[in-house]
Amino acid sequence: MPAGSAIDELRDALKRLPGIGPKSAQRMAFHLLERDRDGATMIAEALVRALSSVSHCSLCNNFSESEVCAICADQRRDQSLLCVVETPADLESIEQASAYRGVYFVLMGHLSPLDGIGPDQLSVNRLRRHVVERGIREVVLATNYTVEGEATADFIATTLADTDVSLSRLARGVPVGGELEYMDAATLGQAFTERRQLPRP
Amino acid sequence: MPAGSAIDELRDALKRLPGIGPKSAQRMAFHLLERDRDGATMIAEALVRALSSVSHCSLCNNFSESEVCAICADQRRDQSLLCVVETPADLESIEQASAYRGVYFVLMGHLSPLDGIGPDQLSVNRLRRHVVERGIREVVLATNYTVEGEATADFIATTLADTDVSLSRLARGVPVGGELEYMDAATLGQAFTERRQLPRP
């Protein structure tokens, strides 16, 4: 790039963003430099601030700026009900649904031996200690219904088998608003297998 | 977001990147904080460095860290042949094709009245001065073959009509490796209209 190495460096740095290739990185670099220098400053400052202040909640492992995050510190929530999710994004979605009032444990990933993510990387031992020491009554395994998510849920269930905690998994079936015509066979099959009995009218 | 405002701020800042919506911004923020803190530092530093050191070449208007960019300063290039492009990315593509040995003028956009980009925003007057004062022999209008690019080329041609510079436009037609079966009608039409006569064997 004849324009000089500061742009090269910026372009290479932006390629570190997930899902951003060389062309997009170049477009971003040019856009920021030509049309949005304020935005570029904002991004740089927000990165520096987040890097220095964001760590993990010592209880639930979610991102937090304090030792214990707001959810774990909230005494109005059921502290004996624990929902295990793969990522902070999953936690966000559940919070937005407002359907859950217990606390969380964030694995920060799922079992993926090919990517070098085993039980140790997922702090499953820490989860186990958490469950035992804090008297958790029920663990809701809310990992994704993907192959890796299922394997992760199975593994956690095995790890917790010798405790007396009750285990559950999110219901599977037809999404709300879903049309049977467009549903895949596996989902329809599950929905039939796990159909629920209606009360007699 | 219960994890705290530094993450919120980072997510909002990342939304300033072109083509990045709330979901992608969140994914990027989480990825950088969880898996690539070095990358986050690199991005922040590269942004700060680029913002402070990258400006515009005083001749061609391309991004440059010096008063005059490397291309304009290169005396082996034909300084009387000027290629007008919309963006630094277009210049990059032409340089990579190694088919051009003149110099450039970068408009940093195209005429787009709806976005408030008129002749003044595109430094067309500066281009005109450049052409007159530096004794340019030929101007190759290499704006895109889009509606805006064509309008921009037309406008520049009009602006330069009273000078004695020679004007040209990149050839249009079937791309190298292109298959007629998959070519759109407009391109095929152009390729017929602008067909070139072959020398007699």
GROMACS .gro file of N, CA and C in nm, chain A residues 1-7 9-14 16-20 23-24 26-56 61-66 69-71 87-93 95-96 107-110 117 122, chain B residues 1-7 9-14 16-20 23-24 26-56 61-66 69-71 87-93 95-96 107-110 117 122:
model
  450
    1MET      N    1   0.085  -0.120   0.000
    1MET     CA    2   0.000   0.000   0.000
    1MET      C    3   0.087   0.123   0.000
    2PRO      N    4   0.083   0.200  -0.106
    2PRO     CA    5   0.173   0.314  -0.116
    2PRO      C    6   0.144   0.421  -0.012
    3ALA      N    7   0.023   0.427   0.041
    3ALA     CA    8  -0.011   0.536   0.131
    3ALA      C    9   0.064   0.529   0.263
    4GLY      N   10   0.133   0.418   0.288
    4GLY     CA   11   0.217   0.416   0.407
    4GLY      C   12   0.174   0.316   0.510
    5SER      N   13   0.262   0.290   0.604
    5SER     CA   14   0.247   0.173   0.689
    5SER      C   15   0.144   0.189   0.801
    6ALA      N   16   0.106   0.311   0.836
    6ALA     CA   17   0.006   0.325   0.942
    6ALA      C   18  -0.128   0.269   0.896
    7ILE      N   19  -0.160   0.287   0.768
    7ILE     CA   20  -0.285   0.231   0.715
    7ILE      C   21  -0.274   0.079   0.706
    9GLU      N   22  -0.102  -0.112   0.889
    9GLU     CA   23  -0.108  -0.164   1.025
    9GLU      C   24  -0.253  -0.166   1.074
   10LEU      N   25  -0.326  -0.058   1.043
   10LEU     CA   26  -0.466  -0.050   1.084
   10LEU      C   27  -0.547  -0.160   1.016
   11ARG      N   28  -0.520  -0.179   0.886
   11ARG     CA   29  -0.593  -0.281   0.812
   11ARG      C   30  -0.564  -0.420   0.870
   12ASP      N   31  -0.437  -0.446   0.898
   12ASP     CA   32  -0.402  -0.576   0.956
   12ASP      C   33  -0.467  -0.595   1.093
   13ALA      N   34  -0.469  -0.487   1.171
   13ALA     CA   35  -0.527  -0.496   1.305
   13ALA      C   36  -0.677  -0.526   1.296
   14LEU      N   37  -0.746  -0.460   1.202
   14LEU     CA   38  -0.891  -0.480   1.190
   14LEU      C   39  -0.926  -0.621   1.144
   16ARG      N   40  -0.821  -0.872   1.278
   16ARG     CA   41  -0.834  -0.954   1.398
   16ARG      C   42  -0.980  -0.964   1.443
   17LEU      N   43  -1.066  -0.874   1.395
   17LEU     CA   44  -1.208  -0.881   1.430
   17LEU      C   45  -1.269  -1.007   1.370
   18PRO      N   46  -1.357  -1.075   1.444
   18PRO     CA   47  -1.415  -1.200   1.393
   18PRO      C   48  -1.500  -1.174   1.269
   19GLY      N   49  -1.480  -1.254   1.164
   19GLY     CA   50  -1.560  -1.244   1.043
   19GLY      C   51  -1.516  -1.134   0.949
   20ILE      N   52  -1.403  -1.069   0.976
   20ILE     CA   53  -1.357  -0.959   0.891
   20ILE      C   54  -1.233  -1.003   0.813
   23LYS      N   55  -1.060  -0.748   0.259
   23LYS     CA   56  -1.138  -0.645   0.188
   23LYS      C   57  -1.221  -0.561   0.285
   24SER      N   58  -1.289  -0.629   0.379
   24SER     CA   59  -1.371  -0.556   0.476
   24SER      C   60  -1.284  -0.471   0.565
   26GLN      N   61  -1.004  -0.333   0.492
   26GLN     CA   62  -0.962  -0.215   0.416
   26GLN      C   63  -1.076  -0.112   0.408
   27ARG      N   64  -1.197  -0.164   0.383
   27ARG     CA   65  -1.312  -0.075   0.373
   27ARG      C   66  -1.333  -0.001   0.506
   28MET      N   67  -1.320  -0.076   0.616
   28MET     CA   68  -1.337  -0.014   0.748
   28MET      C   69  -1.229   0.093   0.773
   29ALA      N   70  -1.105   0.059   0.741
   29ALA     CA   71  -0.995   0.153   0.765
   29ALA      C   72  -1.018   0.281   0.686
   30PHE      N   73  -1.052   0.267   0.557
   30PHE     CA   74  -1.074   0.384   0.473
   30PHE      C   75  -1.193   0.464   0.522
   31HIS      N   76  -1.300   0.393   0.560
   31HIS     CA   77  -1.419   0.463   0.608
   31HIS      C   78  -1.387   0.545   0.732
   32LEU      N   79  -1.321   0.483   0.829
   32LEU     CA   80  -1.291   0.554   0.953
   32LEU      C   81  -1.203   0.675   0.927
   33LEU      N   82  -1.101   0.657   0.842
   33LEU     CA   83  -1.007   0.767   0.819
   33LEU      C   84  -1.070   0.879   0.739
   34GLU      N   85  -1.159   0.845   0.645
   34GLU     CA   86  -1.213   0.948   0.557
   34GLU      C   87  -1.341   1.009   0.611
   35ARG      N   88  -1.429   0.924   0.671
   35ARG     CA   89  -1.562   0.974   0.702
   35ARG      C   90  -1.596   0.972   0.851
   36ASP      N   91  -1.519   0.906   0.932
   36ASP     CA   92  -1.563   0.896   1.071
   36ASP      C   93  -1.445   0.888   1.168
   37ARG      N   94  -1.368   0.994   1.171
   37ARG     CA   95  -1.253   0.995   1.263
   37ARG      C   96  -1.298   0.998   1.409
   38ASP      N   97  -1.414   1.060   1.435
   38ASP     CA   98  -1.467   1.058   1.571
   38ASP      C   99  -1.499   0.915   1.613
   39GLY      N  100  -1.560   0.841   1.517
   39GLY     CA  101  -1.591   0.701   1.546
   39GLY      C  102  -1.466   0.622   1.576
   40ALA      N  103  -1.359   0.647   1.500
   40ALA     CA  104  -1.234   0.576   1.521
   40ALA      C  105  -1.179   0.604   1.662
   41THR      N  106  -1.188   0.731   1.703
   41THR     CA  107  -1.142   0.766   1.838
   41THR      C  108  -1.227   0.695   1.943
   42MET      N  109  -1.360   0.695   1.920
   42MET     CA  110  -1.450   0.627   2.014
   42MET      C  111  -1.413   0.480   2.030
   43ILE      N  112  -1.387   0.415   1.915
   43ILE     CA  113  -1.356   0.272   1.920
   43ILE      C  114  -1.226   0.249   1.998
   44ALA      N  115  -1.125   0.330   1.966
   44ALA     CA  116  -0.996   0.313   2.035
   44ALA      C  117  -1.012   0.332   2.185
   45GLU      N  118  -1.084   0.436   2.224
   45GLU     CA  119  -1.100   0.463   2.367
   45GLU      C  120  -1.183   0.355   2.436
   46ALA      N  121  -1.290   0.310   2.366
   46ALA     CA  122  -1.375   0.207   2.427
   46ALA      C  123  -1.297   0.077   2.445
   47LEU      N  124  -1.210   0.046   2.348
   47LEU     CA  125  -1.128  -0.075   2.360
   47LEU      C  126  -1.036  -0.065   2.481
   48VAL      N  127  -0.968   0.048   2.491
   48VAL     CA  128  -0.873   0.064   2.601
   48VAL      C  129  -0.946   0.054   2.735
   49ARG      N  130  -1.062   0.121   2.743
   49ARG     CA  131  -1.136   0.120   2.869
   49ARG      C  132  -1.184  -0.021   2.903
   50ALA      N  133  -1.242  -0.091   2.800
   50ALA     CA  134  -1.294  -0.225   2.827
   50ALA      C  135  -1.182  -0.320   2.866
   51LEU      N  136  -1.067  -0.308   2.798
   51LEU     CA  137  -0.956  -0.399   2.830
   51LEU      C  138  -0.911  -0.380   2.974
   52SER      N  139  -0.913  -0.256   3.021
   52SER     CA  140  -0.861  -0.235   3.155
   52SER      C  141  -0.965  -0.264   3.261
   53SER      N  142  -1.095  -0.249   3.228
   53SER     CA  143  -1.194  -0.260   3.336
   53SER      C  144  -1.276  -0.388   3.334
   54VAL      N  145  -1.286  -0.456   3.218
   54VAL     CA  146  -1.374  -0.572   3.213
   54VAL      C  147  -1.298  -0.699   3.246
   55SER      N  148  -1.346  -0.770   3.346
   55SER     CA  149  -1.290  -0.901   3.378
   55SER      C  150  -1.408  -0.998   3.393
   56HIS      N  151  -1.392  -1.103   3.471
   56HIS     CA  152  -1.501  -1.199   3.486
   56HIS      C  153  -1.557  -1.195   3.627
   61ASN      N  154  -1.881  -1.616   3.618
   61ASN     CA  155  -1.786  -1.620   3.507
   61ASN      C  156  -1.825  -1.530   3.390
   62ASN      N  157  -1.938  -1.459   3.400
   62ASN     CA  158  -1.975  -1.366   3.294
   62ASN      C  159  -1.880  -1.244   3.298
   63PHE      N  160  -1.876  -1.168   3.188
   63PHE     CA  161  -1.800  -1.044   3.190
   63PHE      C  162  -1.855  -0.954   3.300
   64SER      N  163  -1.767  -0.885   3.369
   64SER     CA  164  -1.812  -0.794   3.473
   64SER      C  165  -1.704  -0.693   3.503
   65GLU      N  166  -1.748  -0.574   3.541
   65GLU     CA  167  -1.650  -0.473   3.580
   65GLU      C  168  -1.627  -0.476   3.731
   66SER      N  169  -1.714  -0.550   3.801
   66SER     CA  170  -1.693  -0.562   3.945
   66SER      C  171  -1.663  -0.708   3.978
   69CYS      N  172  -2.090  -0.976   3.959
   69CYS     CA  173  -2.171  -0.900   3.864
   69CYS      C  174  -2.308  -0.864   3.921
   70ALA      N  175  -2.380  -0.779   3.852
   70ALA     CA  176  -2.509  -0.728   3.902
   70ALA      C  177  -2.611  -0.840   3.920
   71ILE      N  178  -2.609  -0.940   3.832
   71ILE     CA  179  -2.707  -1.049   3.843
   71ILE      C  180  -2.678  -1.133   3.967
   87THR      N  181  -2.232  -1.876   2.632
   87THR     CA  182  -2.168  -1.745   2.611
   87THR      C  183  -2.247  -1.631   2.676
   88PRO      N  184  -2.182  -1.516   2.697
   88PRO     CA  185  -2.252  -1.398   2.746
   88PRO      C  186  -2.368  -1.357   2.654
   89ALA      N  187  -2.354  -1.385   2.523
   89ALA     CA  188  -2.460  -1.350   2.430
   89ALA      C  189  -2.586  -1.433   2.458
   90ASP      N  190  -2.567  -1.561   2.493
   90ASP     CA  191  -2.681  -1.646   2.529
   90ASP      C  192  -2.750  -1.591   2.653
   91LEU      N  193  -2.668  -1.553   2.751
   91LEU     CA  194  -2.723  -1.495   2.875
   91LEU      C  195  -2.807  -1.372   2.842
   92GLU      N  196  -2.753  -1.285   2.756
   92GLU     CA  197  -2.826  -1.166   2.712
   92GLU      C  198  -2.963  -1.200   2.657
   93SER      N  199  -2.967  -1.301   2.566
   93SER     CA  200  -3.093  -1.338   2.503
   93SER      C  201  -3.193  -1.385   2.608
   95GLU      N  202  -3.197  -1.306   2.929
   95GLU     CA  203  -3.239  -1.191   3.009
   95GLU      C  204  -3.344  -1.109   2.935
   96GLN      N  205  -3.323  -1.094   2.802
   96GLN     CA  206  -3.418  -1.015   2.725
   96GLN      C  207  -3.555  -1.080   2.720
  107LEU      N  208  -2.011  -2.063   3.060
  107LEU     CA  209  -1.897  -2.152   3.030
  107LEU      C  210  -1.791  -2.083   2.945
  108MET      N  211  -1.830  -1.981   2.870
  108MET     CA  212  -1.741  -1.914   2.774
  108MET      C  213  -1.697  -2.013   2.666
  109GLY      N  214  -1.793  -2.083   2.609
  109GLY     CA  215  -1.763  -2.174   2.499
  109GLY      C  216  -1.835  -2.306   2.515
  110HIS      N  217  -1.801  -2.401   2.429
  110HIS     CA  218  -1.856  -2.535   2.441
  110HIS      C  219  -1.742  -2.634   2.416
  117ILE      N  220  -1.060  -2.709   2.306
  117ILE     CA  221  -1.141  -2.667   2.421
  117ILE      C  222  -1.195  -2.791   2.491
  122LEU      N  223  -1.333  -2.488   2.994
  122LEU     CA  224  -1.469  -2.442   3.019
  122LEU      C  225  -1.500  -2.422   3.167
  202MET      N  226  -2.735  -0.427   2.952
  202MET     CA  227  -2.632  -0.531   2.972
  202MET      C  228  -2.583  -0.526   3.115
  203PRO      N  229  -2.610  -0.631   3.192
  203PRO     CA  230  -2.576  -0.627   3.333
  203PRO      C  231  -2.426  -0.625   3.358
  204ALA      N  232  -2.345  -0.671   3.261
  204ALA     CA  233  -2.201  -0.681   3.287
  204ALA      C  234  -2.136  -0.543   3.301
  205GLY      N  235  -2.205  -0.437   3.267
  205GLY     CA  236  -2.148  -0.305   3.296
  205GLY      C  237  -2.125  -0.222   3.174
  206SER      N  238  -2.104  -0.096   3.196
  206SER     CA  239  -2.112   0.000   3.088
  206SER      C  240  -1.990   0.002   2.995
  207ALA      N  241  -1.876  -0.053   3.040
  207ALA     CA  242  -1.760  -0.052   2.950
  207ALA      C  243  -1.786  -0.141   2.829
  208ILE      N  244  -1.855  -0.251   2.849
  208ILE     CA  245  -1.889  -0.339   2.737
  208ILE      C  246  -1.994  -0.272   2.648
  210GLU      N  247  -2.036   0.037   2.601
  210GLU     CA  248  -1.969   0.144   2.530
  210GLU      C  249  -1.889   0.087   2.413
  211LEU      N  250  -1.821  -0.025   2.436
  211LEU     CA  251  -1.742  -0.089   2.331
  211LEU      C  252  -1.833  -0.135   2.219
  212ARG      N  253  -1.947  -0.196   2.258
  212ARG     CA  254  -2.041  -0.244   2.158
  212ARG      C  255  -2.095  -0.128   2.074
  213ASP      N  256  -2.131  -0.020   2.140
  213ASP     CA  257  -2.182   0.096   2.067
  213ASP      C  258  -2.075   0.154   1.974
  214ALA      N  259  -1.951   0.156   2.023
  214ALA     CA  260  -1.842   0.211   1.942
  214ALA      C  261  -1.820   0.125   1.818
  215LEU      N  262  -1.824  -0.007   1.834
  215LEU     CA  263  -1.799  -0.096   1.721
  215LEU      C  264  -1.908  -0.086   1.615
  217ARG      N  265  -2.002   0.175   1.494
  217ARG     CA  266  -1.962   0.280   1.400
  217ARG      C  267  -1.890   0.223   1.278
  218LEU      N  268  -1.841   0.099   1.288
  218LEU     CA  269  -1.775   0.038   1.172
  218LEU      C  270  -1.876   0.016   1.061
  219PRO      N  271  -1.839   0.039   0.935
  219PRO     CA  272  -1.935   0.023   0.826
  219PRO      C  273  -1.981  -0.122   0.814
  220GLY      N  274  -2.112  -0.141   0.801
  220GLY     CA  275  -2.166  -0.275   0.780
  220GLY      C  276  -2.179  -0.358   0.907
  221ILE      N  277  -2.154  -0.298   1.023
  221ILE     CA  278  -2.162  -0.373   1.149
  221ILE      C  279  -2.285  -0.329   1.229
  224LYS      N  280  -2.577  -0.693   1.657
  224LYS     CA  281  -2.539  -0.832   1.686
  224LYS      C  282  -2.391  -0.856   1.656
  225SER      N  283  -2.346  -0.809   1.541
  225SER     CA  284  -2.205  -0.828   1.506
  225SER      C  285  -2.116  -0.752   1.602
  227GLN      N  286  -2.171  -0.686   1.910
  227GLN     CA  287  -2.165  -0.761   2.036
  227GLN      C  288  -2.071  -0.881   2.022
  228ARG      N  289  -2.082  -0.950   1.909
  228ARG     CA  290  -1.997  -1.067   1.888
  228ARG      C  291  -1.849  -1.025   1.887
  229MET      N  292  -1.822  -0.912   1.820
  229MET     CA  293  -1.684  -0.864   1.815
  229MET      C  294  -1.634  -0.828   1.955
  230ALA      N  295  -1.718  -0.756   2.031
  230ALA     CA  296  -1.677  -0.713   2.165
  230ALA      C  297  -1.646  -0.835   2.252
  231PHE      N  298  -1.736  -0.933   2.249
  231PHE     CA  299  -1.716  -1.052   2.333
  231PHE      C  300  -1.592  -1.130   2.286
  232HIS      N  301  -1.577  -1.140   2.154
  232HIS     CA  302  -1.462  -1.213   2.102
  232HIS      C  303  -1.331  -1.148   2.146
  233LEU      N  304  -1.323  -1.016   2.130
  233LEU     CA  305  -1.199  -0.947   2.166
  233LEU      C  306  -1.170  -0.962   2.315
  234LEU      N  307  -1.274  -0.946   2.398
  234LEU     CA  308  -1.251  -0.950   2.543
  234LEU      C  309  -1.219  -1.090   2.591
  235GLU      N  310  -1.279  -1.192   2.528
  235GLU     CA  311  -1.260  -1.328   2.578
  235GLU      C  312  -1.145  -1.399   2.511
  236ARG      N  313  -1.127  -1.377   2.379
  236ARG     CA  314  -1.032  -1.460   2.308
  236ARG      C  315  -0.915  -1.385   2.246
  237ASP      N  316  -0.922  -1.255   2.237
  237ASP     CA  317  -0.815  -1.187   2.165
  237ASP      C  318  -0.788  -1.047   2.220
  238ARG      N  319  -0.744  -1.043   2.345
  238ARG     CA  320  -0.714  -0.912   2.406
  238ARG      C  321  -0.593  -0.847   2.339
  239ASP      N  322  -0.499  -0.928   2.291
  239ASP     CA  323  -0.386  -0.872   2.217
  239ASP      C  324  -0.435  -0.803   2.090
  240GLY      N  325  -0.530  -0.869   2.022
  240GLY     CA  326  -0.586  -0.810   1.901
  240GLY      C  327  -0.654  -0.677   1.931
  241ALA      N  328  -0.727  -0.673   2.044
  241ALA     CA  329  -0.796  -0.550   2.082
  241ALA      C  330  -0.695  -0.437   2.104
  242THR      N  331  -0.585  -0.471   2.170
  242THR     CA  332  -0.481  -0.370   2.193
  242THR      C  333  -0.422  -0.323   2.060
  243MET      N  334  -0.396  -0.421   1.971
  243MET     CA  335  -0.342  -0.386   1.838
  243MET      C  336  -0.434  -0.289   1.765
  244ILE      N  337  -0.566  -0.319   1.769
  244ILE     CA  338  -0.661  -0.234   1.697
  244ILE      C  339  -0.661  -0.093   1.756
  245ALA      N  340  -0.666  -0.085   1.889
  245ALA     CA  341  -0.669   0.047   1.953
  245ALA      C  342  -0.544   0.126   1.917
  246GLU      N  343  -0.427   0.061   1.923
  246GLU     CA  344  -0.303   0.132   1.894
  246GLU      C  345  -0.294   0.173   1.747
  247ALA      N  346  -0.338   0.082   1.659
  247ALA     CA  347  -0.332   0.113   1.516
  247ALA      C  348  -0.425   0.229   1.482
  248LEU      N  349  -0.541   0.234   1.548
  248LEU     CA  350  -0.634   0.345   1.524
  248LEU      C  351  -0.571   0.477   1.567
  249VAL      N  352  -0.514   0.476   1.687
  249VAL     CA  353  -0.454   0.600   1.738
  249VAL      C  354  -0.341   0.646   1.646
  250ARG      N  355  -0.259   0.549   1.606
  250ARG     CA  356  -0.145   0.585   1.521
  250ARG      C  357  -0.194   0.639   1.386
  251ALA      N  358  -0.291   0.567   1.324
  251ALA     CA  359  -0.338   0.610   1.193
  251ALA      C  360  -0.405   0.747   1.201
  252LEU      N  361  -0.483   0.769   1.307
  252LEU     CA  362  -0.551   0.898   1.319
  252LEU      C  363  -0.452   1.012   1.329
  253SER      N  364  -0.341   0.988   1.397
  253SER     CA  365  -0.248   1.099   1.414
  253SER      C  366  -0.155   1.115   1.294
  254SER      N  367  -0.128   1.007   1.220
  254SER     CA  368  -0.026   1.021   1.116
  254SER      C  369  -0.080   1.023   0.973
  255VAL      N  370  -0.203   0.971   0.952
  255VAL     CA  371  -0.251   0.964   0.814
  255VAL      C  372  -0.330   1.088   0.776
  256SER      N  373  -0.287   1.151   0.671
  256SER     CA  374  -0.362   1.264   0.618
  256SER      C  375  -0.375   1.242   0.466
  257HIS      N  376  -0.387   1.349   0.388
  257HIS     CA  377  -0.403   1.333   0.245
  257HIS      C  378  -0.281   1.386   0.172
  262ASN      N  379  -0.447   1.361  -0.332
  262ASN     CA  380  -0.559   1.351  -0.240
  262ASN      C  381  -0.576   1.212  -0.180
  263ASN      N  382  -0.489   1.116  -0.215
  263ASN     CA  383  -0.496   0.983  -0.155
  263ASN      C  384  -0.448   0.993  -0.011
  264PHE      N  385  -0.479   0.891   0.071
  264PHE     CA  386  -0.424   0.886   0.206
  264PHE      C  387  -0.273   0.884   0.197
  265SER      N  388  -0.209   0.954   0.288
  265SER     CA  389  -0.063   0.954   0.288
  265SER      C  390  -0.013   0.997   0.425
  266GLU      N  391   0.103   0.943   0.463
  266GLU     CA  392   0.162   0.986   0.589
  266GLU      C  393   0.260   1.100   0.566
  267SER      N  394   0.293   1.124   0.439
  267SER     CA  395   0.383   1.235   0.410
  267SER      C  396   0.308   1.338   0.326
  270CYS      N  397   0.261   1.172  -0.148
  270CYS     CA  398   0.264   1.027  -0.133
  270CYS      C  399   0.372   0.964  -0.222
  271ALA      N  400   0.397   0.836  -0.200
  271ALA     CA  401   0.504   0.767  -0.271
  271ALA      C  402   0.480   0.762  -0.422
  272ILE      N  403   0.355   0.749  -0.463
  272ILE     CA  404   0.325   0.743  -0.607
  272ILE      C  405   0.353   0.878  -0.673
  288THR      N  406  -1.205   0.616  -0.507
  288THR     CA  407  -1.159   0.585  -0.371
  288THR      C  408  -1.017   0.528  -0.370
  289PRO      N  409  -0.951   0.533  -0.253
  289PRO     CA  410  -0.820   0.469  -0.238
  289PRO      C  411  -0.826   0.320  -0.271
  290ALA      N  412  -0.941   0.256  -0.247
  290ALA     CA  413  -0.953   0.113  -0.277
  290ALA      C  414  -0.944   0.089  -0.428
  291ASP      N  415  -1.004   0.179  -0.506
  291ASP     CA  416  -0.995   0.167  -0.652
  291ASP      C  417  -0.850   0.182  -0.697
  292LEU      N  418  -0.781   0.279  -0.639
  292LEU     CA  419  -0.640   0.300  -0.670
  292LEU      C  420  -0.561   0.173  -0.641
  293GLU      N  421  -0.587   0.113  -0.525
  293GLU     CA  422  -0.521  -0.012  -0.487
  293GLU      C  423  -0.538  -0.120  -0.594
  294SER      N  424  -0.665  -0.136  -0.640
  294SER     CA  425  -0.694  -0.240  -0.739
  294SER      C  426  -0.616  -0.215  -0.868
  296GLU      N  427  -0.335  -0.042  -0.899
  296GLU     CA  428  -0.194  -0.067  -0.873
  296GLU      C  429  -0.163  -0.216  -0.876
  297GLN      N  430  -0.255  -0.296  -0.819
  297GLN     CA  431  -0.231  -0.440  -0.816
  297GLN      C  432  -0.234  -0.501  -0.956
  308LEU      N  433  -1.084   1.113  -0.579
  308LEU     CA  434  -1.196   1.203  -0.548
  308LEU      C  435  -1.248   1.185  -0.406
  309MET      N  436  -1.227   1.067  -0.348
  309MET     CA  437  -1.283   1.031  -0.217
  309MET      C  438  -1.436   1.032  -0.223
  310GLY      N  439  -1.489   0.966  -0.324
  310GLY     CA  440  -1.634   0.953  -0.334
  310GLY      C  441  -1.681   0.975  -0.476
  311HIS      N  442  -1.813   0.982  -0.493
  311HIS     CA  443  -1.869   1.015  -0.622
  311HIS      C  444  -1.984   1.113  -0.600
  318ILE      N  445  -2.326   1.501  -0.135
  318ILE     CA  446  -2.193   1.506  -0.195
  318ILE      C  447  -2.202   1.572  -0.333
  323LEU      N  448  -1.609   1.679  -0.355
  323LEU     CA  449  -1.519   1.590  -0.429
  323LEU      C  450  -1.391   1.659  -0.476
   0.00000   0.00000   0.00000
